[in-house]
Amino acid sequence: MSKVAIIGRPNVGKSTLFNRLVGRKLALVDDQPGVTRDRREGEARFMDLTFTVVDTAGLEEGDPQTLVGRMRAQTETALLDCDAILFVIDARAGITAADRHFAAAVRRVGKPIIVVANKAEGMAGRDGAYEAFGLGLGDPIAFSAEHGEGLGELYDALLEALPPAARLDPDEDDEAAPLVLGEEEDGSELDPEKPLRIAVLGRPNAGKSTLLNRILGEDRLLTGPEPGITRDSIGLETEWRGRKLKLFDTAGLRRRSRVVEKVEKLAVADALRAVRFAEVVVLLLDATIPFEKQDLTLADLVEREGRALVIGLNKWDLVDNKSDKARELRAEADRLLPQLRGARVIPVSGLTGAHVDKLLEAVVATHEIWNTRISTGRLNRWLAPVIDSTPPPAVSGRRIKIRYITQPKARPPFFLLFGNSVETIPESYKRYLVNGLRETFGLFGVPIRLSMRSGGENPYAPKKRRNS
């Protein structure tokens, strides 16, 4: 698919334009410059054009070893990999020395360039758009990403700049194409053709981006010693052993009391959204300081959202006595996370690549458990001896009679218990049943939902004969 890179200095509205083209608020937007750091890709369907649009960090000069320098390297990679460039300026600010400097750099790439004079609404904006002729990059488009003004002119420019393959074949498109793509489907049904959605969650500096770069086999995400580099939840597709994966990098999550800046609050909200759209969450811990209070809070969040969980112990290359430490931490996980008992705990090193395949094997296996469906017959053959050996306690002198159990849905496994006064069953007995389900049917590392419903006849009970 053709690629269009959005380039420009910080705070000219690149991410707002990106969101406009993909039809969703994927990229974080704020008045503060430099919000975008990693390059983010999204699929755009613009009239009869379809292409991948790439949001990039602002073009800034900096030493290659600094954060700014590494951000610029990501942007330069996007320039080399695209078919056309949207060079965005702030029409209200007019042409700056930085715009002229970067226009010269973009010209040297040798790709089709479309100058987008953003924020061109109003008289001041139109005057700034006229100034953009001085860049020598062709006719600028007076545009407003926030209000959607200038979309027709942008379409015409993209139609001319992109290869013919970017245009949809009308014979293959029976329905009228929307302006842009809509919200992505939830994917509630298991489909082997759909990528398995995996969110990587953890505290700042746990090594999430480094691990994902190792899985992808390239330096796709910005990394470094500075905590809090990642802000956007970037979704990246790859394949592993023939299985399609969609990996979501997320911002490091600190205690809520420490999150005070608006941009970090936006990043946290974006990370939580990634968890809700994921199927499996890899909770990445720093193996040198594992199971901090925030780690347990994040694991609890995963359980509440009903996602499958795999725990990754990153920076394993820094750990001594590895075998003893691994056994100790697996036991610690079961003790501290009883609601997700049996969750797979995988030592891994994003830096060296050690055990990355084991981590992905655990993800795929846990995903299968998350999709498990158990027949009503098997469930009731398990239930009968369980309640015979340990019946539910009477409540206010009233005996509780459990009739049968069934599983109406998976993702995560959800069970319904029928009987008389079952809504009064105490929490301790519910935990007893959940633990029995987990142990008997191997439902490790996934949340289990158990709901009670009064009434109902057991379809598996022996039928009574009628007297003739």
XYZ file of C-alpha atoms in Angstrom:
468
model
C 0.000 0.000 0.000
C 1.193 3.524 -0.792
C 2.531 5.591 2.109
C 2.122 9.307 2.790
C 4.370 10.879 5.440
C 3.271 14.002 7.332
C 6.336 16.172 7.968
C 6.901 19.576 9.556
C 8.288 21.428 12.531
C 6.677 20.911 15.963
C 3.149 22.138 16.714
C 1.982 22.869 13.162
C -0.951 20.413 13.408
C 0.521 17.207 11.948
C -1.273 14.904 14.381
C -4.594 16.706 13.874
C -4.197 16.189 10.117
C -3.311 12.529 10.721
C -6.475 12.036 12.808
C -8.537 13.764 10.110
C -7.233 11.405 7.417
C -7.657 8.159 9.373
C -11.073 9.216 10.687
C -10.243 8.531 14.335
C -8.468 10.283 17.191
C -5.511 7.922 17.165
C -2.688 10.403 17.688
C -2.422 12.537 20.832
C -3.062 16.225 20.191
C -2.143 19.111 22.487
C -1.012 22.731 22.229
C 2.307 21.746 23.780
C 4.945 21.193 21.061
C 6.705 17.843 20.695
C 3.829 15.596 21.838
C 4.446 13.089 19.013
C 7.717 11.171 19.320
C 7.339 7.819 17.582
C 6.072 7.611 14.038
C 2.517 6.310 13.948
C 0.836 4.672 10.958
C -2.867 4.515 10.131
C -4.967 3.391 7.193
C -6.706 6.228 5.338
C -9.518 5.916 2.816
C -9.980 9.307 1.243
C -12.715 9.369 -1.404
C -11.497 6.643 -3.809
C -7.896 6.721 -2.525
C -6.526 4.256 -0.008
C -3.083 4.652 1.554
C -1.108 4.418 4.770
C -0.567 7.775 6.433
C 2.420 8.234 8.765
C 2.464 10.801 11.574
C 5.979 11.864 12.577
C 7.781 13.857 15.243
C 8.543 17.490 14.473
C 11.693 18.085 12.451
C 14.258 19.443 14.896
C 18.026 19.569 14.865
C 19.843 17.664 17.604
C 22.803 15.465 18.367
C 22.099 11.878 17.202
C 22.500 10.563 20.771
C 19.919 12.941 22.264
C 16.171 12.313 22.401
C 15.576 15.020 19.778
C 18.198 13.462 17.527
C 16.632 10.002 17.843
C 13.203 11.472 17.091
C 14.588 13.096 13.943
C 16.086 9.745 12.868
C 12.594 8.198 13.095
C 11.225 10.986 10.907
C 14.003 10.552 8.332
C 13.186 6.833 8.138
C 9.555 7.728 7.379
C 10.724 10.094 4.605
C 12.749 7.382 2.888
C 9.923 4.843 3.143
C 7.057 6.959 1.752
C 5.609 7.611 -1.710
C 4.555 11.212 -1.066
C 5.148 13.892 1.574
C 2.675 16.265 3.191
C 4.870 19.169 4.322
C 2.820 21.016 6.944
C 3.334 24.629 8.003
C 1.396 26.863 10.410
C -0.309 29.439 8.178
C -1.056 31.743 11.099
C 2.608 31.887 12.082
C 3.767 32.335 8.483
C 6.987 30.909 7.068
C 9.746 30.598 9.671
C 13.477 30.038 9.269
C 12.932 26.457 10.499
C 10.326 25.879 7.761
C 12.801 27.067 5.095
C 15.585 24.900 6.516
C 13.467 21.764 6.606
C 11.887 22.453 3.227
C 15.376 22.261 1.732
C 15.980 18.947 3.533
C 12.666 17.504 2.313
C 13.375 18.612 -1.264
C 16.572 16.533 -1.297
C 14.580 13.327 -0.643
C 13.239 13.444 -4.201
C 9.632 12.447 -3.385
C 6.417 14.258 -4.462
C 5.778 17.062 -1.947
C 2.433 18.652 -1.092
C 2.635 21.828 0.993
C -0.251 22.013 3.480
C -0.703 25.471 5.006
C -2.604 24.355 8.089
C -4.661 26.589 10.412
C -5.581 28.697 7.362
C -9.057 29.583 8.596
C -9.561 33.373 8.803
C -7.718 36.276 7.134
C -4.427 35.779 9.029
C -4.333 32.158 7.966
C -4.934 32.957 4.289
C -2.090 35.494 4.260
C 0.251 32.887 5.746
C -0.822 30.379 3.109
C 0.230 32.790 0.352
C 3.656 33.102 2.005
C 4.173 29.358 1.511
C 4.732 29.944 -2.220
C 8.166 31.228 -1.160
C 9.255 27.718 -0.134
C 9.577 26.737 -3.790
C 7.742 23.426 -3.251
C 4.752 24.100 -5.485
C 1.302 25.508 -4.831
C 0.369 25.364 -1.133
C -3.055 24.145 -0.029
C -4.898 26.440 2.374
C -6.150 23.911 4.905
C -7.731 23.504 8.323
C -7.182 20.058 9.826
C -9.336 20.990 12.793
C -12.365 22.077 10.736
C -11.871 19.943 7.606
C -11.494 22.881 5.211
C -9.492 22.273 2.026
C -10.142 18.523 1.762
C -11.081 18.777 -1.917
C -7.801 20.463 -2.836
C -5.860 17.937 -0.745
C -7.583 15.052 -2.551
C -6.654 16.482 -5.959
C -3.008 16.878 -4.902
C -2.822 13.334 -3.474
C -4.455 11.894 -6.592
C -1.678 13.419 -8.689
C 1.165 12.500 -6.297
C 0.310 8.883 -5.472
C 0.816 5.913 -7.817
C -2.274 4.603 -9.673
C -2.427 1.571 -7.336
C -3.620 3.873 -4.534
C -6.905 4.374 -6.345
C -9.704 1.922 -5.625
C -11.179 -0.035 -8.519
C -14.854 1.004 -8.711
C -15.784 -2.482 -9.960
C -14.442 -3.959 -6.721
C -16.090 -1.357 -4.475
C -19.836 -1.986 -4.605
C -20.762 0.457 -1.879
C -19.976 4.143 -1.905
C -16.668 4.707 -0.159
C -16.762 6.864 2.971
C -14.475 9.859 3.195
C -12.287 8.099 5.735
C -12.202 4.826 7.601
C -14.437 4.418 10.624
C -13.768 2.922 14.056
C -12.024 -0.434 13.954
C -14.082 -3.478 14.781
C -13.881 -4.970 18.223
C -13.244 -8.426 16.806
C -15.377 -10.179 19.404
C -15.388 -13.427 17.423
C -12.258 -15.524 17.099
C -10.993 -15.219 13.525
C -7.670 -16.840 12.571
C -7.247 -14.308 9.762
C -7.358 -11.355 12.159
C -4.138 -10.434 13.938
C -3.902 -11.318 17.620
C -3.961 -7.979 19.464
C -1.291 -7.709 22.175
C -0.778 -4.666 24.417
C 2.510 -4.305 26.288
C 1.918 -2.556 29.606
C 4.228 -1.547 32.418
C 5.818 1.150 34.522
C 8.086 3.769 32.881
C 11.487 2.422 31.823
C 10.446 -1.250 32.034
C 11.810 -1.722 28.503
C 8.536 -2.034 26.557
C 9.718 -0.330 23.366
C 13.040 -2.195 23.414
C 11.211 -5.521 23.656
C 8.843 -4.634 20.815
C 11.748 -3.558 18.600
C 13.306 -6.963 19.256
C 10.064 -8.746 18.240
C 9.730 -6.571 15.114
C 13.377 -7.079 14.186
C 14.016 -3.347 13.644
C 14.416 -0.117 15.613
C 10.831 0.890 14.864
C 10.094 2.508 18.240
C 11.993 5.236 19.991
C 14.055 3.963 22.932
C 16.545 5.430 25.378
C 17.471 5.833 29.037
C 14.989 8.667 29.578
C 11.789 7.471 31.326
C 8.466 8.288 29.675
C 9.676 8.423 26.052
C 6.600 6.660 24.675
C 3.402 8.682 24.686
C 1.152 7.368 21.909
C -0.077 3.770 21.990
C 1.430 2.705 18.680
C -0.113 -0.334 16.930
C 2.311 -2.330 14.759
C 1.603 -5.462 12.733
C 4.026 -8.336 12.313
C 4.086 -12.119 11.893
C 5.518 -14.758 14.189
C 5.631 -18.407 13.109
C 2.939 -17.712 10.538
C 0.649 -16.041 13.084
C -0.401 -12.425 12.503
C 0.163 -10.166 15.489
C -0.763 -6.557 16.191
C 1.462 -5.160 18.939
C 0.598 -2.052 20.930
C 3.349 -0.131 22.676
C 1.995 1.992 25.523
C 3.169 4.820 27.718
C 4.675 3.855 31.061
C 1.999 4.106 33.756
C 2.846 5.685 37.101
C 0.702 6.131 40.190
C -2.210 8.437 39.485
C -1.024 10.932 42.117
C 2.199 11.448 40.175
C 0.477 12.116 36.841
C 0.014 15.877 36.746
C 0.925 17.041 33.213
C -1.855 17.119 30.633
C 0.186 15.270 27.998
C 0.947 12.423 30.394
C -2.750 12.205 31.292
C -3.555 11.898 27.583
C -0.871 9.219 27.212
C -2.279 7.267 30.166
C -5.797 7.405 28.683
C -4.391 6.186 25.360
C -2.627 3.276 27.094
C -5.832 2.255 28.886
C -7.669 2.339 25.564
C -5.034 0.007 24.111
C -5.669 -2.444 26.970
C -9.411 -2.438 26.241
C -8.814 -3.188 22.547
C -6.211 -5.881 23.238
C -6.901 -9.577 23.651
C -3.735 -10.425 25.575
C -1.797 -7.973 27.768
C 1.898 -8.520 28.427
C 2.601 -6.897 31.784
C 6.311 -6.140 31.561
C 8.133 -5.899 34.873
C 11.690 -4.856 35.581
C 13.163 -8.151 36.834
C 15.571 -6.256 39.093
C 12.666 -4.570 40.979
C 9.582 -6.733 40.260
C 6.096 -6.620 41.725
C 6.074 -3.023 42.854
C 2.684 -1.741 43.991
C 2.068 -0.150 40.588
C 2.717 -3.500 38.863
C -0.014 -5.111 40.972
C -2.375 -2.220 40.222
C -1.810 -2.727 36.480
C -2.414 -6.479 36.771
C -5.669 -5.745 38.583
C -6.636 -3.361 35.767
C -6.064 -6.127 33.216
C -8.294 -8.489 35.221
C -11.073 -5.889 35.532
C -11.007 -5.283 31.784
C -11.321 -9.024 31.173
C -8.072 -9.382 29.208
C -5.735 -12.385 29.247
C -2.435 -11.777 31.076
C 1.153 -12.853 30.534
C 3.850 -11.477 32.855
C 7.211 -10.695 31.289
C 10.249 -10.293 33.540
C 12.381 -7.974 31.419
C 16.091 -7.181 31.873
C 16.670 -10.839 32.772
C 20.260 -10.439 31.572
C 20.901 -8.381 34.744
C 19.662 -11.094 37.153
C 21.971 -13.474 39.051
C 20.985 -17.020 40.117
C 18.418 -17.128 37.325
C 16.830 -20.533 38.083
C 16.203 -19.785 41.763
C 14.984 -16.283 40.968
C 12.539 -17.551 38.332
C 10.976 -20.070 40.755
C 10.739 -17.414 43.452
C 9.022 -14.886 41.182
C 6.528 -17.412 39.797
C 5.478 -18.273 43.353
C 5.315 -14.566 44.161
C 3.002 -13.957 41.198
C 0.516 -16.609 42.405
C 0.600 -15.183 45.942
C 0.149 -11.544 44.928
C -2.292 -12.105 42.044
C -4.772 -14.774 43.214
C -7.406 -13.400 40.805
C -5.127 -14.438 37.907
C -3.506 -17.454 39.521
C -1.375 -19.542 37.196
C -0.582 -16.637 34.877
C 2.516 -17.451 32.850
C 5.637 -15.663 34.119
C 8.329 -15.520 31.441
C 11.866 -14.202 32.002
C 12.916 -12.215 28.921
C 15.492 -9.703 27.722
C 14.490 -7.168 25.102
C 18.128 -6.073 24.902
C 19.630 -9.484 24.063
C 16.531 -11.217 22.677
C 16.698 -14.039 25.232
C 13.408 -15.978 25.633
C 11.404 -13.672 23.324
C 10.013 -16.740 21.524
C 8.973 -18.250 24.875
C 7.121 -15.055 25.696
C 5.203 -15.167 22.404
C 4.468 -18.880 22.885
C 2.949 -17.996 26.268
C 0.889 -15.212 24.671
C -0.577 -17.542 22.028
C -1.299 -20.292 24.583
C -2.988 -17.843 26.983
C -5.046 -16.420 24.113
C -6.375 -19.927 23.415
C -7.379 -20.284 27.083
C -9.102 -16.889 26.937
C -11.209 -18.253 24.051
C -11.987 -21.561 25.802
C -15.542 -22.879 25.715
C -16.523 -25.798 27.948
C -19.617 -27.884 27.208
C -22.486 -27.780 29.689
C -22.194 -31.537 30.154
C -18.546 -31.368 31.227
C -19.270 -28.453 33.569
C -22.087 -30.248 35.342
C -20.138 -33.476 35.670
C -17.559 -31.354 37.494
C -20.120 -29.417 39.549
C -22.100 -32.320 41.054
C -19.310 -33.852 43.199
C -18.001 -30.380 44.096
C -21.257 -29.263 45.719
C -21.840 -32.724 47.225
C -18.471 -32.611 49.042
C -18.692 -28.931 49.974
C -22.252 -27.571 49.692
C -22.848 -23.813 49.835
C -23.447 -22.513 53.371
C -27.020 -21.796 54.413
C -27.887 -18.099 54.576
C -30.236 -17.015 57.420
C -31.134 -20.659 57.935
C -32.189 -21.032 54.327
C -30.573 -23.803 52.285
C -29.144 -22.846 48.892
C -29.723 -25.363 46.136
C -27.476 -25.177 43.060
C -29.078 -26.846 40.029
C -26.611 -26.514 37.181
C -23.927 -24.402 35.505
C -23.342 -23.355 31.905
C -20.920 -21.161 29.922
C -22.762 -18.728 27.623
C -19.608 -17.034 26.307
C -15.830 -16.811 26.352
C -13.295 -13.963 25.982
C -12.980 -14.171 29.043
C -14.710 -17.391 30.173
C -18.111 -16.475 31.610
C -20.220 -18.942 33.620
C -23.846 -18.848 34.794
C -24.910 -20.735 37.931
C -28.620 -21.595 38.287
C -30.493 -22.593 41.420
C -32.593 -21.451 44.376
C -31.377 -18.320 46.230
C -28.006 -18.513 44.464
C -27.743 -14.717 44.536
C -27.139 -15.009 48.309
C -24.074 -17.263 47.906
C -21.221 -15.602 49.835
C -18.105 -14.355 48.019
C -15.919 -16.972 49.693
C -17.930 -19.794 48.124
C -17.859 -18.071 44.717
C -14.062 -17.956 44.973
C -14.089 -21.660 45.837
C -16.057 -22.407 42.654
C -13.891 -20.121 40.498
C -10.715 -21.748 41.814
C -12.187 -25.161 41.067
C -13.025 -24.118 37.500
C -9.540 -22.714 37.030
C -7.788 -25.857 38.311
C -10.030 -28.419 36.641
C -10.233 -26.835 33.188
C -6.807 -25.173 33.088
C -8.095 -21.591 32.929
C -4.800 -20.079 34.028
C -3.851 -16.457 33.413
C -7.336 -15.315 32.410
C -10.141 -13.652 34.380
C -13.137 -15.855 35.168
C -16.596 -14.334 35.415
C -19.247 -16.144 37.486
C -22.830 -14.891 37.630
C -25.812 -16.233 39.576
C -29.368 -16.665 38.358
C -32.324 -18.025 40.310
C -34.626 -20.633 38.843
C -34.048 -22.968 35.940
C -34.263 -26.722 35.712
C -31.142 -28.829 35.313
C -31.331 -30.265 31.787
C -28.844 -32.963 32.864
C -30.823 -34.205 35.862
C -32.488 -37.670 35.535
C -36.030 -37.342 34.206
C -38.803 -38.329 36.598
C -41.264 -40.923 35.356
C -44.910 -39.960 35.281
C -47.448 -42.227 36.978
C -49.857 -43.555 34.384
